[in-house]
Amino acid sequence: MAKKLKKAKAKASAGKSTKRSVARAGKAKPSASKPQAPGKSSAKPNTDPKRVAAILAKLDEAYPDASCELKHEQPFQLLISTILSAQCTDVRVNAVAQTLYPKFSTPEKFAYANPAELEQEIRPTGFFRNKTKSIMGASKKIVEEFGGRVPQTREELLTLPGVARKTANVVLGSGFGIAAGVVVDTHVIRLSNRLDLTHHSDPKHIEQDLMAILPQNKWIIFSHQLIWHGRRVCVARKPRCIECNLEKLCYAKDKTYATHS
Ligand code: SF4
C-alpha cells in the first residue's frame, strides 16, 4: 500500500514539473523590472562604445525632438513645475500650471503667497503642504539671495528648499541648456538597466555610470529620450518590445515576445 502511494506521489510531482517546463518554454513571461542593487551584480554592464553609439543612434531616430514634457516659459516656472512633479504625472502638473502661473506670475508672488491659497492651487498634485513649503522657501531664497533669478550652478540650486540633484539637473538642462548631469528618474532607472548600461538601482550611481559612457552633448537629450521611450514603448509592466526599434540591441530579462496562439 505504502509503495503504491509513493509511486503515485512521484508521478504527480513529475507531471507538475513537466507542465511548468512546457509553460516556460512556450512563452516568455514578463516580470516587473528589477534593477540590481548597487554592488550586487558580478557581470559588468555592456557599455562597449560601439553598442552605446548604436543605442544613441536608435534613440535619435525614434525621438529626434525629445524634450521636457513639463510646460514652462522660463526656468523659474520649470523649477516650480519640477517640484510639483514629485509623485505626480507631468500631465496633471501641466493642468495645474495653466491656472497657477497666471495667478503667481513672479518669484515674489510665490515667496510671499498666502500658504493656504497656494496649497489649494496645487492640491491636485498631491503632497501639497510639503510642496507649498518647498515652493515658498525656494522662491523666498531666489528673491532674497539670488536677486530674483534662478541660479545657474548645481551647488547654488541645491541650497534651495525642495531641490535635490534631479531637480537641479532638470532646471540646468531644460531651463538653461547646461549639461551638468544626467536626469535620472524612474524611467531612466528602468531603461538604463534593461539596456544593460548600468547595474545600479540608485540614481546617484546610475548617473555616474551614464555620465562615464555618454558624450556630454548627449546628457540632456538622452534622459528625455529614455523618458519618452519609457512612457510610450518600454513601459514598466509589459514593455512593447515588438514596437521597439532598440529590440536588436536589448537583451533585458523582461523583454516580451510575440506569442503564437
Ligand atoms: S526591447 Fe523591450 S525591454 Fe528592450 S528597450 Fe525595447 S521595449 Fe524595452
PDB file of C-alpha atoms and ligand atoms in Angstrom:
ATOM      1  CA  MET A   1       0.000   0.000   0.000  1.00  0.00           C
ATOM      2  CA  ALA A   2       2.765   2.442   1.090  1.00  0.00           C
ATOM      3  CA  LYS A   3       4.723   1.521  -2.030  1.00  0.00           C
ATOM      4  CA  LYS A   4       1.707   2.329  -4.272  1.00  0.00           C
ATOM      5  CA  LEU A   5       1.214   5.705  -2.510  1.00  0.00           C
ATOM      6  CA  LYS A   6       4.891   6.602  -3.013  1.00  0.00           C
ATOM      7  CA  LYS A   7       4.661   5.754  -6.740  1.00  0.00           C
ATOM      8  CA  ALA A   8       1.525   7.905  -7.184  1.00  0.00           C
ATOM      9  CA  LYS A   9       3.168  10.918  -5.458  1.00  0.00           C
ATOM     10  CA  ALA A  10       6.266  10.628  -7.622  1.00  0.00           C
ATOM     11  CA  LYS A  11       4.112  10.514 -10.770  1.00  0.00           C
ATOM     12  CA  ALA A  12       2.107  13.593  -9.759  1.00  0.00           C
ATOM     13  CA  SER A  13       5.230  15.565  -8.965  1.00  0.00           C
ATOM     14  CA  ALA A  14       6.839  14.638 -12.318  1.00  0.00           C
ATOM     15  CA  GLY A  15       3.677  15.756 -14.117  1.00  0.00           C
ATOM     16  CA  LYS A  16       3.698  19.160 -12.414  1.00  0.00           C
ATOM     17  CA  SER A  17       7.339  19.711 -13.234  1.00  0.00           C
ATOM     18  CA  THR A  18       6.785  18.834 -16.921  1.00  0.00           C
ATOM     19  CA  LYS A  19       3.833  21.236 -17.122  1.00  0.00           C
ATOM     20  CA  ARG A  20       5.960  24.013 -15.640  1.00  0.00           C
ATOM     21  CA  SER A  21       8.791  23.374 -18.115  1.00  0.00           C
ATOM     22  CA  VAL A  22       6.390  23.438 -21.059  1.00  0.00           C
ATOM     23  CA  ALA A  23       4.895  26.725 -19.856  1.00  0.00           C
ATOM     24  CA  ARG A  24       8.344  28.233 -19.533  1.00  0.00           C
ATOM     25  CA  ALA A  25       9.472  27.074 -22.961  1.00  0.00           C
ATOM     26  CA  GLY A  26       6.292  28.157 -24.722  1.00  0.00           C
ATOM     27  CA  LYS A  27       6.110  31.763 -23.619  1.00  0.00           C
ATOM     28  CA  ALA A  28       8.474  34.356 -22.208  1.00  0.00           C
ATOM     29  CA  LYS A  29       6.862  35.529 -19.011  1.00  0.00           C
ATOM     30  CA  PRO A  30       7.123  39.289 -18.466  1.00  0.00           C
ATOM     31  CA  SER A  31       8.046  40.298 -14.974  1.00  0.00           C
ATOM     32  CA  ALA A  32       8.464  43.630 -13.226  1.00  0.00           C
ATOM     33  CA  SER A  33      11.818  45.261 -13.925  1.00  0.00           C
ATOM     34  CA  LYS A  34      14.160  44.677 -11.004  1.00  0.00           C
ATOM     35  CA  PRO A  35      17.372  46.607 -11.288  1.00  0.00           C
ATOM     36  CA  GLN A  36      20.339  45.156  -9.442  1.00  0.00           C
ATOM     37  CA  ALA A  37      21.165  46.559  -6.057  1.00  0.00           C
ATOM     38  CA  PRO A  38      24.405  48.535  -6.014  1.00  0.00           C
ATOM     39  CA  GLY A  39      27.417  46.305  -5.965  1.00  0.00           C
ATOM     40  CA  LYS A  40      25.419  43.079  -6.139  1.00  0.00           C
ATOM     41  CA  SER A  41      25.991  42.199  -9.770  1.00  0.00           C
ATOM     42  CA  SER A  42      29.084  40.287 -10.733  1.00  0.00           C
ATOM     43  CA  ALA A  43      28.817  40.823 -14.515  1.00  0.00           C
ATOM     44  CA  LYS A  44      29.661  44.257 -15.865  1.00  0.00           C
ATOM     45  CA  PRO A  45      27.167  46.230 -17.962  1.00  0.00           C
ATOM     46  CA  ASN A  46      27.776  46.059 -21.700  1.00  0.00           C
ATOM     47  CA  THR A  47      28.977  49.580 -22.371  1.00  0.00           C
ATOM     48  CA  ASP A  48      31.048  48.828 -25.425  1.00  0.00           C
ATOM     49  CA  PRO A  49      31.359  52.226 -27.179  1.00  0.00           C
ATOM     50  CA  LYS A  50      30.011  50.815 -30.466  1.00  0.00           C
ATOM     51  CA  ARG A  51      26.934  49.413 -28.710  1.00  0.00           C
ATOM     52  CA  VAL A  52      26.359  52.687 -26.826  1.00  0.00           C
ATOM     53  CA  ALA A  53      26.688  54.629 -30.093  1.00  0.00           C
ATOM     54  CA  ALA A  54      24.164  52.288 -31.744  1.00  0.00           C
ATOM     55  CA  ILE A  55      21.695  52.824 -28.881  1.00  0.00           C
ATOM     56  CA  LEU A  56      22.104  56.601 -29.155  1.00  0.00           C
ATOM     57  CA  ALA A  57      21.542  56.442 -32.926  1.00  0.00           C
ATOM     58  CA  LYS A  58      18.342  54.430 -32.451  1.00  0.00           C
ATOM     59  CA  LEU A  59      17.081  56.878 -29.819  1.00  0.00           C
ATOM     60  CA  ASP A  60      17.839  59.800 -32.145  1.00  0.00           C
ATOM     61  CA  GLU A  61      15.979  58.016 -34.924  1.00  0.00           C
ATOM     62  CA  ALA A  62      12.891  57.445 -32.745  1.00  0.00           C
ATOM     63  CA  TYR A  63      12.890  60.671 -30.711  1.00  0.00           C
ATOM     64  CA  PRO A  64      14.884  63.381 -32.513  1.00  0.00           C
ATOM     65  CA  ASP A  65      12.970  66.168 -30.747  1.00  0.00           C
ATOM     66  CA  ALA A  66      12.538  64.695 -27.274  1.00  0.00           C
ATOM     67  CA  SER A  67      12.263  67.445 -24.698  1.00  0.00           C
ATOM     68  CA  CYS A  68      10.960  68.145 -21.232  1.00  0.00           C
ATOM     69  CA  GLU A  69       7.227  67.450 -21.049  1.00  0.00           C
ATOM     70  CA  LEU A  70       6.660  69.942 -18.233  1.00  0.00           C
ATOM     71  CA  LYS A  71       5.325  73.060 -19.934  1.00  0.00           C
ATOM     72  CA  HIS A  72       7.170  76.229 -18.949  1.00  0.00           C
ATOM     73  CA  GLU A  73       8.009  79.634 -20.329  1.00  0.00           C
ATOM     74  CA  GLN A  74      11.049  80.337 -18.166  1.00  0.00           C
ATOM     75  CA  PRO A  75      13.444  78.496 -15.832  1.00  0.00           C
ATOM     76  CA  PHE A  76      11.600  79.662 -12.714  1.00  0.00           C
ATOM     77  CA  GLN A  77       8.357  78.037 -13.876  1.00  0.00           C
ATOM     78  CA  LEU A  78      10.285  74.871 -14.732  1.00  0.00           C
ATOM     79  CA  LEU A  79      11.719  74.829 -11.210  1.00  0.00           C
ATOM     80  CA  ILE A  80       8.240  75.126  -9.665  1.00  0.00           C
ATOM     81  CA  SER A  81       6.758  72.504 -12.033  1.00  0.00           C
ATOM     82  CA  THR A  82       9.598  70.106 -11.271  1.00  0.00           C
ATOM     83  CA  ILE A  83       8.959  70.451  -7.530  1.00  0.00           C
ATOM     84  CA  LEU A  84       5.257  69.822  -8.224  1.00  0.00           C
ATOM     85  CA  SER A  85       6.034  66.753 -10.339  1.00  0.00           C
ATOM     86  CA  ALA A  86       7.250  64.670  -7.376  1.00  0.00           C
ATOM     87  CA  GLN A  87       4.883  61.675  -7.135  1.00  0.00           C
ATOM     88  CA  CYS A  88       2.663  63.243  -9.805  1.00  0.00           C
ATOM     89  CA  THR A  89       2.296  62.961 -13.577  1.00  0.00           C
ATOM     90  CA  ASP A  90       3.514  65.705 -15.906  1.00  0.00           C
ATOM     91  CA  VAL A  91       0.017  65.873 -17.398  1.00  0.00           C
ATOM     92  CA  ARG A  92      -1.502  66.783 -14.034  1.00  0.00           C
ATOM     93  CA  VAL A  93       1.264  69.277 -13.249  1.00  0.00           C
ATOM     94  CA  ASN A  94       0.696  70.944 -16.637  1.00  0.00           C
ATOM     95  CA  ALA A  95      -3.037  71.193 -15.930  1.00  0.00           C
ATOM     96  CA  VAL A  96      -2.370  72.846 -12.539  1.00  0.00           C
ATOM     97  CA  ALA A  97       0.281  75.109 -14.090  1.00  0.00           C
ATOM     98  CA  GLN A  98      -2.248  76.511 -16.545  1.00  0.00           C
ATOM     99  CA  THR A  99      -4.075  78.396 -13.793  1.00  0.00           C
ATOM    100  CA  LEU A 100      -1.184  78.646 -11.323  1.00  0.00           C
ATOM    101  CA  TYR A 101       1.285  80.708 -13.338  1.00  0.00           C
ATOM    102  CA  PRO A 102      -1.136  83.448 -14.422  1.00  0.00           C
ATOM    103  CA  LYS A 103      -2.043  83.947 -10.718  1.00  0.00           C
ATOM    104  CA  PHE A 104       1.500  83.656  -9.384  1.00  0.00           C
ATOM    105  CA  SER A 105       3.413  85.344 -12.148  1.00  0.00           C
ATOM    106  CA  THR A 106       6.682  86.201 -10.351  1.00  0.00           C
ATOM    107  CA  PRO A 107       9.009  84.631  -7.767  1.00  0.00           C
ATOM    108  CA  GLU A 108       7.864  87.368  -5.316  1.00  0.00           C
ATOM    109  CA  LYS A 109       4.237  86.263  -5.635  1.00  0.00           C
ATOM    110  CA  PHE A 110       5.177  82.693  -4.724  1.00  0.00           C
ATOM    111  CA  ALA A 111       7.605  83.783  -1.981  1.00  0.00           C
ATOM    112  CA  TYR A 112       5.046  85.897  -0.090  1.00  0.00           C
ATOM    113  CA  ALA A 113       1.883  83.983  -1.011  1.00  0.00           C
ATOM    114  CA  ASN A 114      -0.857  83.073   1.408  1.00  0.00           C
ATOM    115  CA  PRO A 115       0.158  79.430   2.095  1.00  0.00           C
ATOM    116  CA  ALA A 116      -3.479  78.272   2.365  1.00  0.00           C
ATOM    117  CA  GLU A 117      -4.260  79.765  -1.046  1.00  0.00           C
ATOM    118  CA  LEU A 118      -1.210  78.216  -2.678  1.00  0.00           C
ATOM    119  CA  GLU A 119      -1.996  74.853  -1.085  1.00  0.00           C
ATOM    120  CA  GLN A 120      -5.425  74.840  -2.683  1.00  0.00           C
ATOM    121  CA  GLU A 121      -3.996  75.777  -6.096  1.00  0.00           C
ATOM    122  CA  ILE A 122      -1.531  72.891  -6.133  1.00  0.00           C
ATOM    123  CA  ARG A 123      -3.645  70.377  -4.197  1.00  0.00           C
ATOM    124  CA  PRO A 124      -4.285  68.090  -7.256  1.00  0.00           C
ATOM    125  CA  THR A 125      -0.538  67.344  -7.478  1.00  0.00           C
ATOM    126  CA  GLY A 126      -0.521  65.642  -4.051  1.00  0.00           C
ATOM    127  CA  PHE A 127       1.708  66.279  -1.017  1.00  0.00           C
ATOM    128  CA  PHE A 128       0.503  69.858  -1.373  1.00  0.00           C
ATOM    129  CA  ARG A 129       1.503  71.053   2.131  1.00  0.00           C
ATOM    130  CA  ASN A 130       5.129  69.988   1.768  1.00  0.00           C
ATOM    131  CA  LYS A 131       5.250  71.220  -1.817  1.00  0.00           C
ATOM    132  CA  THR A 132       3.893  74.615  -0.713  1.00  0.00           C
ATOM    133  CA  LYS A 133       6.671  74.872   1.902  1.00  0.00           C
ATOM    134  CA  SER A 134       9.328  73.949  -0.675  1.00  0.00           C
ATOM    135  CA  ILE A 135       7.981  76.314  -3.340  1.00  0.00           C
ATOM    136  CA  MET A 136       7.656  79.266  -0.954  1.00  0.00           C
ATOM    137  CA  GLY A 137      11.059  78.540   0.623  1.00  0.00           C
ATOM    138  CA  ALA A 138      12.802  78.238  -2.752  1.00  0.00           C
ATOM    139  CA  SER A 139      11.093  81.364  -4.100  1.00  0.00           C
ATOM    140  CA  LYS A 140      11.999  83.377  -0.991  1.00  0.00           C
ATOM    141  CA  LYS A 141      15.632  82.382  -1.306  1.00  0.00           C
ATOM    142  CA  ILE A 142      15.643  83.231  -5.024  1.00  0.00           C
ATOM    143  CA  VAL A 143      14.154  86.668  -4.296  1.00  0.00           C
ATOM    144  CA  GLU A 144      16.246  87.482  -1.239  1.00  0.00           C
ATOM    145  CA  GLU A 145      19.590  85.868  -2.061  1.00  0.00           C
ATOM    146  CA  PHE A 146      19.743  85.487  -5.845  1.00  0.00           C
ATOM    147  CA  GLY A 147      18.252  88.780  -6.993  1.00  0.00           C
ATOM    148  CA  GLY A 148      15.024  87.172  -8.201  1.00  0.00           C
ATOM    149  CA  ARG A 149      16.797  84.878 -10.695  1.00  0.00           C
ATOM    150  CA  VAL A 150      17.130  81.127 -10.634  1.00  0.00           C
ATOM    151  CA  PRO A 151      20.803  80.305 -10.000  1.00  0.00           C
ATOM    152  CA  GLN A 152      22.663  78.504 -12.766  1.00  0.00           C
ATOM    153  CA  THR A 153      25.007  76.238 -10.835  1.00  0.00           C
ATOM    154  CA  ARG A 154      24.165  72.930  -9.211  1.00  0.00           C
ATOM    155  CA  GLU A 155      25.793  73.973  -5.925  1.00  0.00           C
ATOM    156  CA  GLU A 156      23.548  77.047  -5.655  1.00  0.00           C
ATOM    157  CA  LEU A 157      20.421  75.220  -6.801  1.00  0.00           C
ATOM    158  CA  LEU A 158      20.961  72.577  -4.136  1.00  0.00           C
ATOM    159  CA  THR A 159      20.721  75.263  -1.448  1.00  0.00           C
ATOM    160  CA  LEU A 160      17.058  75.883  -2.389  1.00  0.00           C
ATOM    161  CA  PRO A 161      14.428  74.105  -0.273  1.00  0.00           C
ATOM    162  CA  GLY A 162      12.851  71.174  -2.120  1.00  0.00           C
ATOM    163  CA  VAL A 163      15.659  70.968  -4.687  1.00  0.00           C
ATOM    164  CA  ALA A 164      17.739  67.794  -4.910  1.00  0.00           C
ATOM    165  CA  ARG A 165      20.115  66.644  -7.621  1.00  0.00           C
ATOM    166  CA  LYS A 166      17.440  65.505 -10.087  1.00  0.00           C
ATOM    167  CA  THR A 167      15.543  68.816  -9.929  1.00  0.00           C
ATOM    168  CA  ALA A 168      18.822  70.730 -10.265  1.00  0.00           C
ATOM    169  CA  ASN A 169      19.716  68.701 -13.383  1.00  0.00           C
ATOM    170  CA  VAL A 170      16.253  69.291 -14.892  1.00  0.00           C
ATOM    171  CA  VAL A 171      16.485  73.068 -14.364  1.00  0.00           C
ATOM    172  CA  LEU A 172      20.074  73.318 -15.606  1.00  0.00           C
ATOM    173  CA  GLY A 173      19.464  71.066 -18.634  1.00  0.00           C
ATOM    174  CA  SER A 174      15.979  72.032 -19.795  1.00  0.00           C
ATOM    175  CA  GLY A 175      15.849  75.544 -18.309  1.00  0.00           C
ATOM    176  CA  PHE A 176      19.324  76.798 -19.211  1.00  0.00           C
ATOM    177  CA  GLY A 177      20.702  74.218 -21.678  1.00  0.00           C
ATOM    178  CA  ILE A 178      23.581  73.449 -19.298  1.00  0.00           C
ATOM    179  CA  ALA A 179      24.702  69.796 -19.416  1.00  0.00           C
ATOM    180  CA  ALA A 180      25.807  69.433 -15.809  1.00  0.00           C
ATOM    181  CA  GLY A 181      24.491  65.903 -15.299  1.00  0.00           C
ATOM    182  CA  VAL A 182      22.003  63.308 -16.472  1.00  0.00           C
ATOM    183  CA  VAL A 183      18.447  63.417 -15.138  1.00  0.00           C
ATOM    184  CA  VAL A 184      17.702  60.021 -13.584  1.00  0.00           C
ATOM    185  CA  ASP A 185      14.018  59.428 -12.932  1.00  0.00           C
ATOM    186  CA  THR A 186      12.056  56.191 -12.639  1.00  0.00           C
ATOM    187  CA  HIS A 187      12.085  55.637 -16.439  1.00  0.00           C
ATOM    188  CA  VAL A 188      15.826  56.252 -16.731  1.00  0.00           C
ATOM    189  CA  ILE A 189      16.447  53.846 -13.831  1.00  0.00           C
ATOM    190  CA  ARG A 190      14.378  51.108 -15.512  1.00  0.00           C
ATOM    191  CA  LEU A 191      15.566  51.598 -19.095  1.00  0.00           C
ATOM    192  CA  SER A 192      19.256  52.058 -18.398  1.00  0.00           C
ATOM    193  CA  ASN A 193      19.135  48.708 -16.575  1.00  0.00           C
ATOM    194  CA  ARG A 194      17.092  46.989 -19.295  1.00  0.00           C
ATOM    195  CA  LEU A 195      19.555  48.274 -21.892  1.00  0.00           C
ATOM    196  CA  ASP A 196      22.427  46.985 -19.740  1.00  0.00           C
ATOM    197  CA  LEU A 197      24.084  50.390 -19.424  1.00  0.00           C
ATOM    198  CA  THR A 198      24.242  50.102 -15.644  1.00  0.00           C
ATOM    199  CA  HIS A 199      23.594  47.504 -12.976  1.00  0.00           C
ATOM    200  CA  HIS A 200      22.789  50.019 -10.259  1.00  0.00           C
ATOM    201  CA  SER A 201      19.375  50.832  -8.852  1.00  0.00           C
ATOM    202  CA  ASP A 202      20.133  54.128  -7.122  1.00  0.00           C
ATOM    203  CA  PRO A 203      20.011  57.363  -9.154  1.00  0.00           C
ATOM    204  CA  LYS A 204      23.379  58.649  -7.948  1.00  0.00           C
ATOM    205  CA  HIS A 205      25.354  55.625  -9.200  1.00  0.00           C
ATOM    206  CA  ILE A 206      23.272  55.356 -12.383  1.00  0.00           C
ATOM    207  CA  GLU A 207      24.024  58.983 -13.184  1.00  0.00           C
ATOM    208  CA  GLN A 208      27.756  58.377 -12.657  1.00  0.00           C
ATOM    209  CA  ASP A 209      27.634  55.306 -14.932  1.00  0.00           C
ATOM    210  CA  LEU A 210      25.763  57.206 -17.657  1.00  0.00           C
ATOM    211  CA  MET A 211      27.996  60.269 -17.474  1.00  0.00           C
ATOM    212  CA  ALA A 212      31.006  57.977 -17.933  1.00  0.00           C
ATOM    213  CA  ILE A 213      29.741  56.383 -21.155  1.00  0.00           C
ATOM    214  CA  LEU A 214      27.764  59.183 -22.852  1.00  0.00           C
ATOM    215  CA  PRO A 215      29.273  62.150 -24.667  1.00  0.00           C
ATOM    216  CA  GLN A 216      28.462  65.297 -22.648  1.00  0.00           C
ATOM    217  CA  ASN A 217      26.495  66.806 -25.536  1.00  0.00           C
ATOM    218  CA  LYS A 218      24.055  63.889 -25.155  1.00  0.00           C
ATOM    219  CA  TRP A 219      23.461  64.169 -21.400  1.00  0.00           C
ATOM    220  CA  ILE A 220      20.352  66.356 -21.710  1.00  0.00           C
ATOM    221  CA  ILE A 221      18.570  64.757 -24.663  1.00  0.00           C
ATOM    222  CA  PHE A 222      19.456  61.189 -23.641  1.00  0.00           C
ATOM    223  CA  SER A 223      17.346  61.362 -20.476  1.00  0.00           C
ATOM    224  CA  HIS A 224      14.445  62.973 -22.382  1.00  0.00           C
ATOM    225  CA  GLN A 225      14.664  60.187 -24.973  1.00  0.00           C
ATOM    226  CA  LEU A 226      14.683  57.441 -22.337  1.00  0.00           C
ATOM    227  CA  ILE A 227      11.750  59.089 -20.523  1.00  0.00           C
ATOM    228  CA  TRP A 228       9.782  59.326 -23.794  1.00  0.00           C
ATOM    229  CA  HIS A 229      10.629  55.722 -24.670  1.00  0.00           C
ATOM    230  CA  GLY A 230       9.715  54.587 -21.154  1.00  0.00           C
ATOM    231  CA  ARG A 231       6.336  56.297 -21.363  1.00  0.00           C
ATOM    232  CA  ARG A 232       5.476  55.193 -24.884  1.00  0.00           C
ATOM    233  CA  VAL A 233       7.114  51.807 -25.541  1.00  0.00           C
ATOM    234  CA  CYS A 234       9.355  50.416 -22.811  1.00  0.00           C
ATOM    235  CA  VAL A 235       6.677  50.677 -20.151  1.00  0.00           C
ATOM    236  CA  ALA A 236       7.240  49.183 -16.701  1.00  0.00           C
ATOM    237  CA  ARG A 237       4.945  46.161 -16.563  1.00  0.00           C
ATOM    238  CA  LYS A 238       4.794  44.841 -20.090  1.00  0.00           C
ATOM    239  CA  PRO A 239       7.263  46.543 -22.426  1.00  0.00           C
ATOM    240  CA  ARG A 240       6.034  46.714 -26.019  1.00  0.00           C
ATOM    241  CA  CYS A 241       9.213  45.138 -27.417  1.00  0.00           C
ATOM    242  CA  ILE A 242       7.584  44.299 -30.725  1.00  0.00           C
ATOM    243  CA  GLU A 243       7.262  48.074 -31.380  1.00  0.00           C
ATOM    244  CA  CYS A 244      10.753  48.901 -30.103  1.00  0.00           C
ATOM    245  CA  ASN A 245      13.493  49.983 -32.505  1.00  0.00           C
ATOM    246  CA  LEU A 246      16.113  49.055 -29.883  1.00  0.00           C
ATOM    247  CA  GLU A 247      14.952  45.440 -29.793  1.00  0.00           C
ATOM    248  CA  LYS A 248      18.036  44.023 -31.519  1.00  0.00           C
ATOM    249  CA  LEU A 249      20.326  45.775 -29.069  1.00  0.00           C
ATOM    250  CA  CYS A 250      18.365  44.785 -25.987  1.00  0.00           C
ATOM    251  CA  TYR A 251      18.540  41.506 -24.081  1.00  0.00           C
ATOM    252  CA  ALA A 252      16.591  42.532 -20.993  1.00  0.00           C
ATOM    253  CA  LYS A 253      15.311  39.639 -18.900  1.00  0.00           C
ATOM    254  CA  ASP A 254      11.792  41.023 -19.018  1.00  0.00           C
ATOM    255  CA  LYS A 255      11.639  41.549 -22.782  1.00  0.00           C
ATOM    256  CA  THR A 256       8.286  40.425 -24.143  1.00  0.00           C
ATOM    257  CA  TYR A 257       7.975  38.352 -27.278  1.00  0.00           C
ATOM    258  CA  ALA A 258       5.123  37.821 -29.690  1.00  0.00           C
ATOM    259  CA  THR A 259       3.164  34.747 -28.623  1.00  0.00           C
ATOM    260  CA  HIS A 260       1.570  32.395 -31.120  1.00  0.00           C
ATOM    261  CA  SER A 261      -1.945  31.175 -30.459  1.00  0.00           C
TER     262      SER A 261
HETATM  263  S1  SF4 B   1      13.297  45.595 -26.436  1.00  0.00           S
HETATM  264 FE1  SF4 B   1      11.672  45.769 -24.894  1.00  0.00          FE
HETATM  265  S2  SF4 B   1      12.725  45.821 -22.925  1.00  0.00           S
HETATM  266 FE2  SF4 B   1      14.238  46.285 -24.514  1.00  0.00          FE
HETATM  267  S3  SF4 B   1      14.247  48.535 -24.653  1.00  0.00           S
HETATM  268 FE3  SF4 B   1      12.803  47.770 -26.184  1.00  0.00          FE
HETATM  269  S4  SF4 B   1      10.809  47.814 -25.160  1.00  0.00           S
HETATM  270 FE4  SF4 B   1      12.391  47.939 -23.575  1.00  0.00          FE
END
